[in-house]
Short mmCIF file of N, CA and C in Angstrom, two decimals:
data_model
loop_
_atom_site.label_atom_id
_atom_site.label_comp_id
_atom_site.label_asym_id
_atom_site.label_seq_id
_atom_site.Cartn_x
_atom_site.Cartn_y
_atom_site.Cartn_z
N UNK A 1494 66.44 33.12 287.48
CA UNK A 1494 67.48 33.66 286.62
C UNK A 1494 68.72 33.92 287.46
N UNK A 1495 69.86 33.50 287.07
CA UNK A 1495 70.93 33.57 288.01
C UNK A 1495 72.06 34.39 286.67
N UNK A 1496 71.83 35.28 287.28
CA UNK A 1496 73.10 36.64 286.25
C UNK A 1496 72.91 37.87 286.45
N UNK A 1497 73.60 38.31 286.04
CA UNK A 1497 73.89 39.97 286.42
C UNK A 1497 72.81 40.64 285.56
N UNK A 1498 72.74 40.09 284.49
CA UNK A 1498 71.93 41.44 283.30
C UNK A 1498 70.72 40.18 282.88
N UNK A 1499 69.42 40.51 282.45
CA UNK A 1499 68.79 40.06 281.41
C UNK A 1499 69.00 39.57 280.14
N UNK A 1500 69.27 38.47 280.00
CA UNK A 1500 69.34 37.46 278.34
C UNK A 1500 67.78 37.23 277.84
N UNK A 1501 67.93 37.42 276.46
CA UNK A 1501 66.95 36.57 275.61
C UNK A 1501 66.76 35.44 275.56
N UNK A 1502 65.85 34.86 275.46
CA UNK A 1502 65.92 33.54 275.64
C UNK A 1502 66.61 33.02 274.16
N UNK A 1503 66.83 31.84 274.07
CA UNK A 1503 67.47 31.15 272.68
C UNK A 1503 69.44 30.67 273.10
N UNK A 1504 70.28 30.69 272.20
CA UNK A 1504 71.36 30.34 272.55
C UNK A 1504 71.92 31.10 274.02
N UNK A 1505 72.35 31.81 273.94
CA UNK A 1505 73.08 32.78 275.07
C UNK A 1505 72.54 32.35 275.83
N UNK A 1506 71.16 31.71 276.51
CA UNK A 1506 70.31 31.95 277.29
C UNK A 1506 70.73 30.29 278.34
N UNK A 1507 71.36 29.57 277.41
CA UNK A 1507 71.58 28.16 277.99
C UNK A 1507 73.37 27.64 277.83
N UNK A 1508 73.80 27.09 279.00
CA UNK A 1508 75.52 27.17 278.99
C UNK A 1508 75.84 26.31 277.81
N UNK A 1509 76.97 26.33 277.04
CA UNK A 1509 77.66 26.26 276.11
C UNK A 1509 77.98 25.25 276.38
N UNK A 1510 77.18 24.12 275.33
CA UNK A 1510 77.53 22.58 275.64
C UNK A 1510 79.03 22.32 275.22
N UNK A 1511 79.91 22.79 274.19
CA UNK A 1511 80.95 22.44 274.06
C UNK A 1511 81.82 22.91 275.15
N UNK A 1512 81.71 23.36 276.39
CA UNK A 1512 82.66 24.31 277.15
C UNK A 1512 82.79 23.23 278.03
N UNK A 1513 83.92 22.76 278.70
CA UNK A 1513 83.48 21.99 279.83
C UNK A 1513 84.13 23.24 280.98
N UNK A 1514 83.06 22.73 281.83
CA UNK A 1514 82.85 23.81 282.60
C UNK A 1514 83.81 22.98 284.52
N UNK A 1515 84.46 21.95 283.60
CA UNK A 1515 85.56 21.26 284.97
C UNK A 1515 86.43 22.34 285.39
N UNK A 1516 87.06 22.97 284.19
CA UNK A 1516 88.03 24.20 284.45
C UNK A 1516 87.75 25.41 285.35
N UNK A 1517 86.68 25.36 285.22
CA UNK A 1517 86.11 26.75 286.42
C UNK A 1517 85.86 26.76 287.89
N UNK A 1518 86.42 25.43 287.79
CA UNK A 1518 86.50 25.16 289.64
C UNK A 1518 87.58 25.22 290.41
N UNK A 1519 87.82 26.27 291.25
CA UNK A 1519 89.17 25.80 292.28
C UNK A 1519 90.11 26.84 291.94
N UNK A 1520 89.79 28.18 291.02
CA UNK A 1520 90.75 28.79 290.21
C UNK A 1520 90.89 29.66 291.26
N UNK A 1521 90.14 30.15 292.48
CA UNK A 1521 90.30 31.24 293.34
C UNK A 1521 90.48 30.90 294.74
N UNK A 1522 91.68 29.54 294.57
CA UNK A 1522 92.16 29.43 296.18
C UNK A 1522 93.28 29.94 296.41
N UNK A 1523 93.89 30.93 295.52
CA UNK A 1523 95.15 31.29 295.60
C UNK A 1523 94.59 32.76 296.53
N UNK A 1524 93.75 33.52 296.18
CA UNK A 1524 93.33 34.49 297.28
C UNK A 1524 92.82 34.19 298.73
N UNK A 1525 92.38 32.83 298.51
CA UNK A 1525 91.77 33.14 299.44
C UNK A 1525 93.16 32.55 301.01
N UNK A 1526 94.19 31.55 299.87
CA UNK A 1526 94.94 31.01 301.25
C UNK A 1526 96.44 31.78 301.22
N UNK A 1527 96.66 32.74 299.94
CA UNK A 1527 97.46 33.84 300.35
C UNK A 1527 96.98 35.22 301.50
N UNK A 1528 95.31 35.57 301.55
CA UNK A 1528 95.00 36.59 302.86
C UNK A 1528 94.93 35.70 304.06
N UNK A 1529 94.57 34.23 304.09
CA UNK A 1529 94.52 33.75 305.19
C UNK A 1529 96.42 33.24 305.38
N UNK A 1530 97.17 32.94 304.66
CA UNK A 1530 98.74 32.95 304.88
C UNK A 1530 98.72 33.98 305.83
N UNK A 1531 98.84 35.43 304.98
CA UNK A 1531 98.64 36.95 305.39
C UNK A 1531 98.23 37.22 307.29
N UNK A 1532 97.53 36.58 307.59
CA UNK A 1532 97.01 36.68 308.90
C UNK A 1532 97.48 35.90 309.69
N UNK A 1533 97.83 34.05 309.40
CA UNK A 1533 98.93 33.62 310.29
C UNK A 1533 100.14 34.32 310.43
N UNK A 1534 100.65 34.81 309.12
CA UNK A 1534 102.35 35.25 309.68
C UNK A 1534 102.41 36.41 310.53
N UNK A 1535 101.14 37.51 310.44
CA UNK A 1535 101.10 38.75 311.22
C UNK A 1535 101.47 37.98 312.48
N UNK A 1536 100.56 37.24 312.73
CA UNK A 1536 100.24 36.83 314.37
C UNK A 1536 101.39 36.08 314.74
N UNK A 1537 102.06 35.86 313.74
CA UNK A 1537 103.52 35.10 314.34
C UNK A 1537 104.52 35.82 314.55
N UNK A 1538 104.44 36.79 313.99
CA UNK A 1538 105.37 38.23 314.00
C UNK A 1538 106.26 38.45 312.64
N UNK A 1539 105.66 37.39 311.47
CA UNK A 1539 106.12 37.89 310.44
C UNK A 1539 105.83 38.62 309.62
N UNK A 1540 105.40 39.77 310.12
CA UNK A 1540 105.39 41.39 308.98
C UNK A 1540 105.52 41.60 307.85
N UNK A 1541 106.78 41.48 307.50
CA UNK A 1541 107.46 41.29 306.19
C UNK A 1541 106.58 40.48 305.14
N UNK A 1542 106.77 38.82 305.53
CA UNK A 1542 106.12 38.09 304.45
C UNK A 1542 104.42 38.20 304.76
N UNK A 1543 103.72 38.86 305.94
CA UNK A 1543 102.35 38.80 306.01
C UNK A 1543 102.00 40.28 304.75
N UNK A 1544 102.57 41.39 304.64
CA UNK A 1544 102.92 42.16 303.55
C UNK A 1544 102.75 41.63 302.43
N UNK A 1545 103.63 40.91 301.84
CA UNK A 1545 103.81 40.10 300.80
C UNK A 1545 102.26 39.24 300.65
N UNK A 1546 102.28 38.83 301.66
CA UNK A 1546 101.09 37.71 300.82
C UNK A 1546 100.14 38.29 301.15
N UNK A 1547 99.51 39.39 302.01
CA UNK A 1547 98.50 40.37 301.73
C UNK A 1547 98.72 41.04 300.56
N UNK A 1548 99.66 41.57 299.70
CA UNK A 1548 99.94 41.87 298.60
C UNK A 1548 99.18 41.11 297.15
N UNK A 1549 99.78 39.86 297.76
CA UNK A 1549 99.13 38.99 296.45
C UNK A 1549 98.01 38.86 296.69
N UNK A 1550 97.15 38.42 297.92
CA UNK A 1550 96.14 37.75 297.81
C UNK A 1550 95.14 38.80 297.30
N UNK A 1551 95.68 40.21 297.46
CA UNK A 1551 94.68 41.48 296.81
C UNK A 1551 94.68 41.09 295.38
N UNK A 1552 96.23 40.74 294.81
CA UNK A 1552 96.09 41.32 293.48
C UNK A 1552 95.42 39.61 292.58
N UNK A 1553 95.48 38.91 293.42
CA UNK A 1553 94.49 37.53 293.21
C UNK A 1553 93.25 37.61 293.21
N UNK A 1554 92.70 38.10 294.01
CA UNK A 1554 91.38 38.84 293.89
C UNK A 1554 90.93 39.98 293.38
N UNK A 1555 91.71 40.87 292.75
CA UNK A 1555 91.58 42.01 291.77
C UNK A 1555 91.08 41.07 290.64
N UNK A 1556 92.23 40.26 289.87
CA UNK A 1556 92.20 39.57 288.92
C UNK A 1556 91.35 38.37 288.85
N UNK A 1557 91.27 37.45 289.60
CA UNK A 1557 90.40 36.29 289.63
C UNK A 1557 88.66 36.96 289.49
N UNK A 1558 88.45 37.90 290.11
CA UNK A 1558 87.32 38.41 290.46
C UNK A 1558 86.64 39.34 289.46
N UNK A 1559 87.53 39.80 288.57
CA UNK A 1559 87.75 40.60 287.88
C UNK A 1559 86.65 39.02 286.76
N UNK A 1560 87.63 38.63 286.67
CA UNK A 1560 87.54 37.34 285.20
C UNK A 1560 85.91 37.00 285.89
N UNK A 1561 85.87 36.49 287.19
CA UNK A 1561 84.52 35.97 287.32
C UNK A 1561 83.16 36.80 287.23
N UNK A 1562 83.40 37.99 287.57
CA UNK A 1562 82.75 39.10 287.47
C UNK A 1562 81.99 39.05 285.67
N UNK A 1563 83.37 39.38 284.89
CA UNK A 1563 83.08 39.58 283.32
C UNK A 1563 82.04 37.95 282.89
N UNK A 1564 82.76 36.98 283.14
CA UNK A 1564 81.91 35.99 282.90
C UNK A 1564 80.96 35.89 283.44
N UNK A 1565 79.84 36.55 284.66
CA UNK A 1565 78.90 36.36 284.96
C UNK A 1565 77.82 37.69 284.11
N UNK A 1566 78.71 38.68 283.91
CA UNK A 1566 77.93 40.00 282.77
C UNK A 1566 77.81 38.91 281.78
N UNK A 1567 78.83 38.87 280.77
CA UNK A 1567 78.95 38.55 279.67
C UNK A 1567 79.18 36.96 279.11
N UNK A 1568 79.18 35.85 280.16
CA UNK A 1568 79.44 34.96 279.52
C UNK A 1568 78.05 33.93 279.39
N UNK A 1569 78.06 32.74 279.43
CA UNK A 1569 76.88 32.03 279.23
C UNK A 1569 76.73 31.71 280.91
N UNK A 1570 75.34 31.90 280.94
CA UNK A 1570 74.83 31.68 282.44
C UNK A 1570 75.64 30.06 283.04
N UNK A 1571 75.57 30.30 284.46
CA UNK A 1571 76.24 29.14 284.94
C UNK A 1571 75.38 27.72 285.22
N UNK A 1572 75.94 26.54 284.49
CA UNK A 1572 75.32 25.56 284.81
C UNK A 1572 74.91 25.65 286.61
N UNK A 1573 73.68 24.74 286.58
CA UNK A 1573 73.08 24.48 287.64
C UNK A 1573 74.02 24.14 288.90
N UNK A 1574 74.49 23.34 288.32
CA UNK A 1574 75.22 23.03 289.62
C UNK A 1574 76.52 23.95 290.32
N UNK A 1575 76.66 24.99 289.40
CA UNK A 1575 78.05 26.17 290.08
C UNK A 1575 77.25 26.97 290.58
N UNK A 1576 75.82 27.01 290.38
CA UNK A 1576 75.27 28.67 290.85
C UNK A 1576 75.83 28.50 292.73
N UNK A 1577 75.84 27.36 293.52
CA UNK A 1577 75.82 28.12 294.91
C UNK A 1577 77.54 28.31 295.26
N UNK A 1578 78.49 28.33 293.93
CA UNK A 1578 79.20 28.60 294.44
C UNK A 1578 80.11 30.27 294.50
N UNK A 1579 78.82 31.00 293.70
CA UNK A 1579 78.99 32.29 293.61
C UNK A 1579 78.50 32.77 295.72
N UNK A 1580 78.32 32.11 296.60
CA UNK A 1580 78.33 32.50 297.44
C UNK A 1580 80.07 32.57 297.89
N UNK A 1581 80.84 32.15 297.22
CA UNK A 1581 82.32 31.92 297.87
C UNK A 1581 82.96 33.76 297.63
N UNK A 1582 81.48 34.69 296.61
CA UNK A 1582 82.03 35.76 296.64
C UNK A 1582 81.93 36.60 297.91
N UNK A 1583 81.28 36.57 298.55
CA UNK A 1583 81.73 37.11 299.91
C UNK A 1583 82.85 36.73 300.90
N UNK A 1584 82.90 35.84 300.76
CA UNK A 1584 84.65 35.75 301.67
C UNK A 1584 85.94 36.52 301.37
N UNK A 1585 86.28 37.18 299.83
CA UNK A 1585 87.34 37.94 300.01
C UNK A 1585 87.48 39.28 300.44
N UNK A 1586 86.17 39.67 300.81
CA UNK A 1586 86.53 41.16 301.93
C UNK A 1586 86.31 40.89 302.96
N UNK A 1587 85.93 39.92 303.57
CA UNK A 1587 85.81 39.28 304.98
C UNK A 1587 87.18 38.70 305.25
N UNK A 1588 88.07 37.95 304.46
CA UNK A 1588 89.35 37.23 304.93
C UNK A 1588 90.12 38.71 304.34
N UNK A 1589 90.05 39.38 303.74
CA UNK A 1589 91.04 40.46 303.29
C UNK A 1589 91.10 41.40 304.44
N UNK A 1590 89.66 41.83 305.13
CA UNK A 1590 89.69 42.77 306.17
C UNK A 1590 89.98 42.08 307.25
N UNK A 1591 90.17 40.68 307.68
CA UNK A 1591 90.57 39.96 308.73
C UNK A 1591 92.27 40.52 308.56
N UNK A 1592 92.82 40.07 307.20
CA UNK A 1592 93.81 40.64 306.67
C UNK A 1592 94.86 41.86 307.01
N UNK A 1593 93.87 42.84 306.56
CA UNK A 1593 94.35 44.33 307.12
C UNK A 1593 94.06 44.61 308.70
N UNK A 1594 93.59 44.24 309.43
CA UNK A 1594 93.11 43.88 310.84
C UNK A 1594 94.70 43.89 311.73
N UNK A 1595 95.58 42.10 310.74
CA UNK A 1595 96.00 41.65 311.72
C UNK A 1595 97.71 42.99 311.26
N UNK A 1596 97.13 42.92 310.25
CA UNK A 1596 98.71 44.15 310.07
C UNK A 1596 98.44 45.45 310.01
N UNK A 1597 97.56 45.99 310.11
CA UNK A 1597 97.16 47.73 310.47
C UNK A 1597 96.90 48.05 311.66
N UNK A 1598 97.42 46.98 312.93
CA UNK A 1598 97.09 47.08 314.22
C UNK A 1598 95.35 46.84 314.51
N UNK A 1599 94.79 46.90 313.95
CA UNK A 1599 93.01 46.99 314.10
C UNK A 1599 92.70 48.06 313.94
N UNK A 1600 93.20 48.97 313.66
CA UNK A 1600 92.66 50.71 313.36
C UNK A 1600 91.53 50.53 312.10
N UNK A 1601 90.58 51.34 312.07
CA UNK A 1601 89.34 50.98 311.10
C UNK A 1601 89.48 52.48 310.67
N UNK A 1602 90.34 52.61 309.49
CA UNK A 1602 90.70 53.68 308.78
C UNK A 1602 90.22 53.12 307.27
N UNK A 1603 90.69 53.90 306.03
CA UNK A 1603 89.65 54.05 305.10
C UNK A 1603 89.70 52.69 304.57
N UNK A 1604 91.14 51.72 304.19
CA UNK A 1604 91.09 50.63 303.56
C UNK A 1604 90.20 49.82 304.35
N UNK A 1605 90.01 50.07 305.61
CA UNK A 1605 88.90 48.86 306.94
C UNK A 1605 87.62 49.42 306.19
N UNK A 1606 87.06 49.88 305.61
CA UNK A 1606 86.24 50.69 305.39
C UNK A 1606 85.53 50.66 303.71
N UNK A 1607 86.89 50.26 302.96
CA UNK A 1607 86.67 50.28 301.66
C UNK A 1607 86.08 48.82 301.44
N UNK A 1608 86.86 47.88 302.39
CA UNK A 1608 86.95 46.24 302.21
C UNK A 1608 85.62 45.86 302.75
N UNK A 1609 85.18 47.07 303.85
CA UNK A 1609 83.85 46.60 304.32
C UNK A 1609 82.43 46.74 303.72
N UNK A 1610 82.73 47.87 302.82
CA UNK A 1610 81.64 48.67 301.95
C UNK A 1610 81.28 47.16 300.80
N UNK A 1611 82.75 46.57 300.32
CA UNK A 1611 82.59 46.04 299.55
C UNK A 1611 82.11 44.53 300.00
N UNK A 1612 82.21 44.23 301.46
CA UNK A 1612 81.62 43.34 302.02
C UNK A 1612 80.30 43.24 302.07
N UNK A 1613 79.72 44.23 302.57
CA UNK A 1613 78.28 44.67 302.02
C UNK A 1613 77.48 44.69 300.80
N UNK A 1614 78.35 45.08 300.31
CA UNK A 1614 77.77 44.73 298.75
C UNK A 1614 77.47 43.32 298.14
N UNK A 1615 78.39 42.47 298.92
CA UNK A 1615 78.40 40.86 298.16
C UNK A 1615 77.55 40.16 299.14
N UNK A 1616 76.69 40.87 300.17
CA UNK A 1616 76.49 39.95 301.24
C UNK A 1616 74.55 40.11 300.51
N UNK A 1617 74.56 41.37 300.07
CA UNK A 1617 73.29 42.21 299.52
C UNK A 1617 73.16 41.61 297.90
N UNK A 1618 74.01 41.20 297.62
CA UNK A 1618 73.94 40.14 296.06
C UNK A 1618 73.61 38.98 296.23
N UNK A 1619 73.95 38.35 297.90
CA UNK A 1619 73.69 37.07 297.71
C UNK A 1619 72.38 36.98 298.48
N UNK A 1620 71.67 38.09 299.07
CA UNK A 1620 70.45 37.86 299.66
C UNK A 1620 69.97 37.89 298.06
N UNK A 1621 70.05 39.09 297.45
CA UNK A 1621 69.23 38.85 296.10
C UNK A 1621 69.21 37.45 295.13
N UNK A 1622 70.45 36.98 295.31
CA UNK A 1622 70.44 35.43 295.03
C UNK A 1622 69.41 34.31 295.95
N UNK A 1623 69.01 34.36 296.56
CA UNK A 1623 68.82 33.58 297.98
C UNK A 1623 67.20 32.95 296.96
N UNK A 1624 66.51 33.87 296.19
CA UNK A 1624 65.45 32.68 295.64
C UNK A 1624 66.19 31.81 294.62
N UNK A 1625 66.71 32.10 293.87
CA UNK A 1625 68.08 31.10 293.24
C UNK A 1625 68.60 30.05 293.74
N UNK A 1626 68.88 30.44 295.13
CA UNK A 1626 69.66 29.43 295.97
C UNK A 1626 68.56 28.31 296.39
N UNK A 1627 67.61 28.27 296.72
CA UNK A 1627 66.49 28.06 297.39
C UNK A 1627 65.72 26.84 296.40
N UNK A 1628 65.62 27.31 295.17
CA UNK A 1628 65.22 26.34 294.53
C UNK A 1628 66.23 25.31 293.46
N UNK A 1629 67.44 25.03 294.26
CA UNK A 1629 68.31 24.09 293.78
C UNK A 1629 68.62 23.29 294.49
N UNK A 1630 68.55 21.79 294.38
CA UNK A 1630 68.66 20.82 295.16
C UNK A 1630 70.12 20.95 295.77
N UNK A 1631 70.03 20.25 297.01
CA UNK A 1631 71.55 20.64 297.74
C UNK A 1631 72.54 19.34 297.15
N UNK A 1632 73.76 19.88 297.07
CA UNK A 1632 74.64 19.67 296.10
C UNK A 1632 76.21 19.67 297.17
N UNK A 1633 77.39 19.32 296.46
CA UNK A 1633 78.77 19.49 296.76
C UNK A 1633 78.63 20.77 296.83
N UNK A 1634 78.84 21.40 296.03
CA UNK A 1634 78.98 22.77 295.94
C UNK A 1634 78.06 23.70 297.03
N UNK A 1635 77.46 23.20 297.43
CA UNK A 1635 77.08 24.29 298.46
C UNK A 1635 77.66 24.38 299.76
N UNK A 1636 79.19 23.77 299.79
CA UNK A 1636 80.59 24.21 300.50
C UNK A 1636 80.49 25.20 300.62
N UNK A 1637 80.26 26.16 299.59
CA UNK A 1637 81.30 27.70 299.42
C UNK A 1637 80.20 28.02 299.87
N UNK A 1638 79.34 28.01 300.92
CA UNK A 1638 78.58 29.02 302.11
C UNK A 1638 78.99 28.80 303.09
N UNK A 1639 79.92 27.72 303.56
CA UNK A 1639 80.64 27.21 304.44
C UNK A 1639 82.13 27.91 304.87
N UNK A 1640 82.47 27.99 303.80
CA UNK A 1640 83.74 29.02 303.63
C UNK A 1640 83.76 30.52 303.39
N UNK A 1641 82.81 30.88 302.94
CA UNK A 1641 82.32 32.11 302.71
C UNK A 1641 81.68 32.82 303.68
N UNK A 1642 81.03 32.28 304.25
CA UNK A 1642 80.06 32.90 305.66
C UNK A 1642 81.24 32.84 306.81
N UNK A 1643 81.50 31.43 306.73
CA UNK A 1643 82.85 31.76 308.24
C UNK A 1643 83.51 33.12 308.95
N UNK A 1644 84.11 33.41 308.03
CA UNK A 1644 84.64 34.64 308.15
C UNK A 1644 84.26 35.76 307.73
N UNK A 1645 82.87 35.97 307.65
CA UNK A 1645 82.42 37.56 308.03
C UNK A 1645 81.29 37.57 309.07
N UNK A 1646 80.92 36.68 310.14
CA UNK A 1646 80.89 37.65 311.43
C UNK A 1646 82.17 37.42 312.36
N UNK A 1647 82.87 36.93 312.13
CA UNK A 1647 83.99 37.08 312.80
C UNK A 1647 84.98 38.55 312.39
N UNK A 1648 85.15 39.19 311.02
CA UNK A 1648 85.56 40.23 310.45
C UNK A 1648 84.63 41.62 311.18
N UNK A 1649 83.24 41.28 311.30
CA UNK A 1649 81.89 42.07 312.41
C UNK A 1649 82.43 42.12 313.39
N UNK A 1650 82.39 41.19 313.94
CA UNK A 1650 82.55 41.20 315.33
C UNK A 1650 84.23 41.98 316.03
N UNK A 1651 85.54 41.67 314.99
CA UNK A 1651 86.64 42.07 315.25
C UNK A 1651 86.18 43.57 315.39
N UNK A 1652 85.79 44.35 314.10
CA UNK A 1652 85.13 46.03 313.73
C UNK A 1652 84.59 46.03 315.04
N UNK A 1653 83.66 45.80 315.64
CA UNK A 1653 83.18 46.59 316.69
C UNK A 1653 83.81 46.40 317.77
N UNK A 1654 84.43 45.12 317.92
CA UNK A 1654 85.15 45.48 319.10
C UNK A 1654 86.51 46.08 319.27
N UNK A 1655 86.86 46.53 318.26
CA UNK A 1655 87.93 47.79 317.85
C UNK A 1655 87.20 49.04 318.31
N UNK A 1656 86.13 49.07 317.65
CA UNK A 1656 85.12 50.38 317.96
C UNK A 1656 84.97 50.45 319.61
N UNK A 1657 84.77 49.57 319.61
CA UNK A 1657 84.28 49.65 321.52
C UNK A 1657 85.19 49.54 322.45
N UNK A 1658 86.41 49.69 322.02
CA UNK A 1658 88.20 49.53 322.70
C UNK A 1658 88.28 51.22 322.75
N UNK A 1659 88.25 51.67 321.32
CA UNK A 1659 88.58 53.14 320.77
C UNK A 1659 87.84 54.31 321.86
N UNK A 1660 86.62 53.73 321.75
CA UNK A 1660 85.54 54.50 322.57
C UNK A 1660 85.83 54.77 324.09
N UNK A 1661 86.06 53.44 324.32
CA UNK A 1661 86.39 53.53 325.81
C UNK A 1661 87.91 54.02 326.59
N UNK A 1662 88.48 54.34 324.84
CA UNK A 1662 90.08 54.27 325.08
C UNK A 1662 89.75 56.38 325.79
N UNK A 1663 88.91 56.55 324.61
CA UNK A 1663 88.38 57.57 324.51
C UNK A 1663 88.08 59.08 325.51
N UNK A 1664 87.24 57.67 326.21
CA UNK A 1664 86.29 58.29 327.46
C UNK A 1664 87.47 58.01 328.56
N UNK A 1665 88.53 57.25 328.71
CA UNK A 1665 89.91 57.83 329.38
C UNK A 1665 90.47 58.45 329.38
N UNK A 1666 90.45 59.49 328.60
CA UNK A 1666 91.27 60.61 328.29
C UNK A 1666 92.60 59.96 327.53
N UNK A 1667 92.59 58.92 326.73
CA UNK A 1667 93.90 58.06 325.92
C UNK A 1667 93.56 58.24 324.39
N UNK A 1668 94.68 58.43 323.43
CA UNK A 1668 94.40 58.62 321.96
C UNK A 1668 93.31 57.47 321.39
#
């Protein structure tokens, strides 16, 4: 069973042959290459527009995520072949906290914190997915573990070694 809640079996229970389901692909690259924009321009020294498109790529993923979210409660379960691309939901608090990283200096204050909680959460949905995943033949679509996984142990690995800078900044007698 691949969904958020329990269906009855009968209509609801099987995707909506009149829907074509071409439209539901590709709708959430605007988050993901406005936080990764977001992180080249920091590192180039553009502030200003890394602002800006950390701006959007939040409110792209408020909204995109938002819609995919409701359609996975409430809409008709996802044909076979999209289920592995609900793994592409872990990459936007992994590229978002790469995000706030490159323009909050690396300080792991509450937004490092909020983005990470919620990293956790999607990483703990997709282990619960993982017998789902497991019994579907491998496909195109199983890209979006490719893109999705990339960038969260690298988002890990940045967090602690902030942590282990701080610590040692620490034990110098330095803020």
């Amino acid at each position: 069973d691949v969904g958020l809640r329990s269906r009855p079996p009968g209509p609801v229970a099987v995707p909506d042959p009149g829907h074509d389901h071409a439209d539901d692909r590709g709708r959430g690259w605007a988050r993901a290459v406005a936080l990764l924009a977001s992180v080249a321009a920091a590192q180039v020294g553009q502030t200003g527009l890394a602002w800006v498109l950390f701006g959007y790529g939040m409110i792209a993923w408020l909204v995109i995520g938002s819609i995919i979210l409701g359609r996975l409660f409430f809409g008709p379960r996802l044909p076979e072949a999209l289920v592995p691309t609900l793994a592409i939901q872990v990459a936007p608090g992994a590229v978002a906290s790469l995000a706030w990283f490159s323009l909050d200096g690396g300080r792991i204050d509450t937004v490092a914190r909020l983005l990470a909680g919620y990293g956790v959460l999607m990483v703990v949905a997709q282990v619960r997915l993982l017998p789902a995943f497991l019994r579907l033949r491998f496909s195109g679509a199983f890209w979006a573990f490719a893109f999705s996984w990339t960038p969260s142990p690298r988002w890990a690995c940045t967090g602690r070694r902030r942590r282990r800078r701080r610590r040692a900044g620490a034990r110098r007698g330095h803020a």
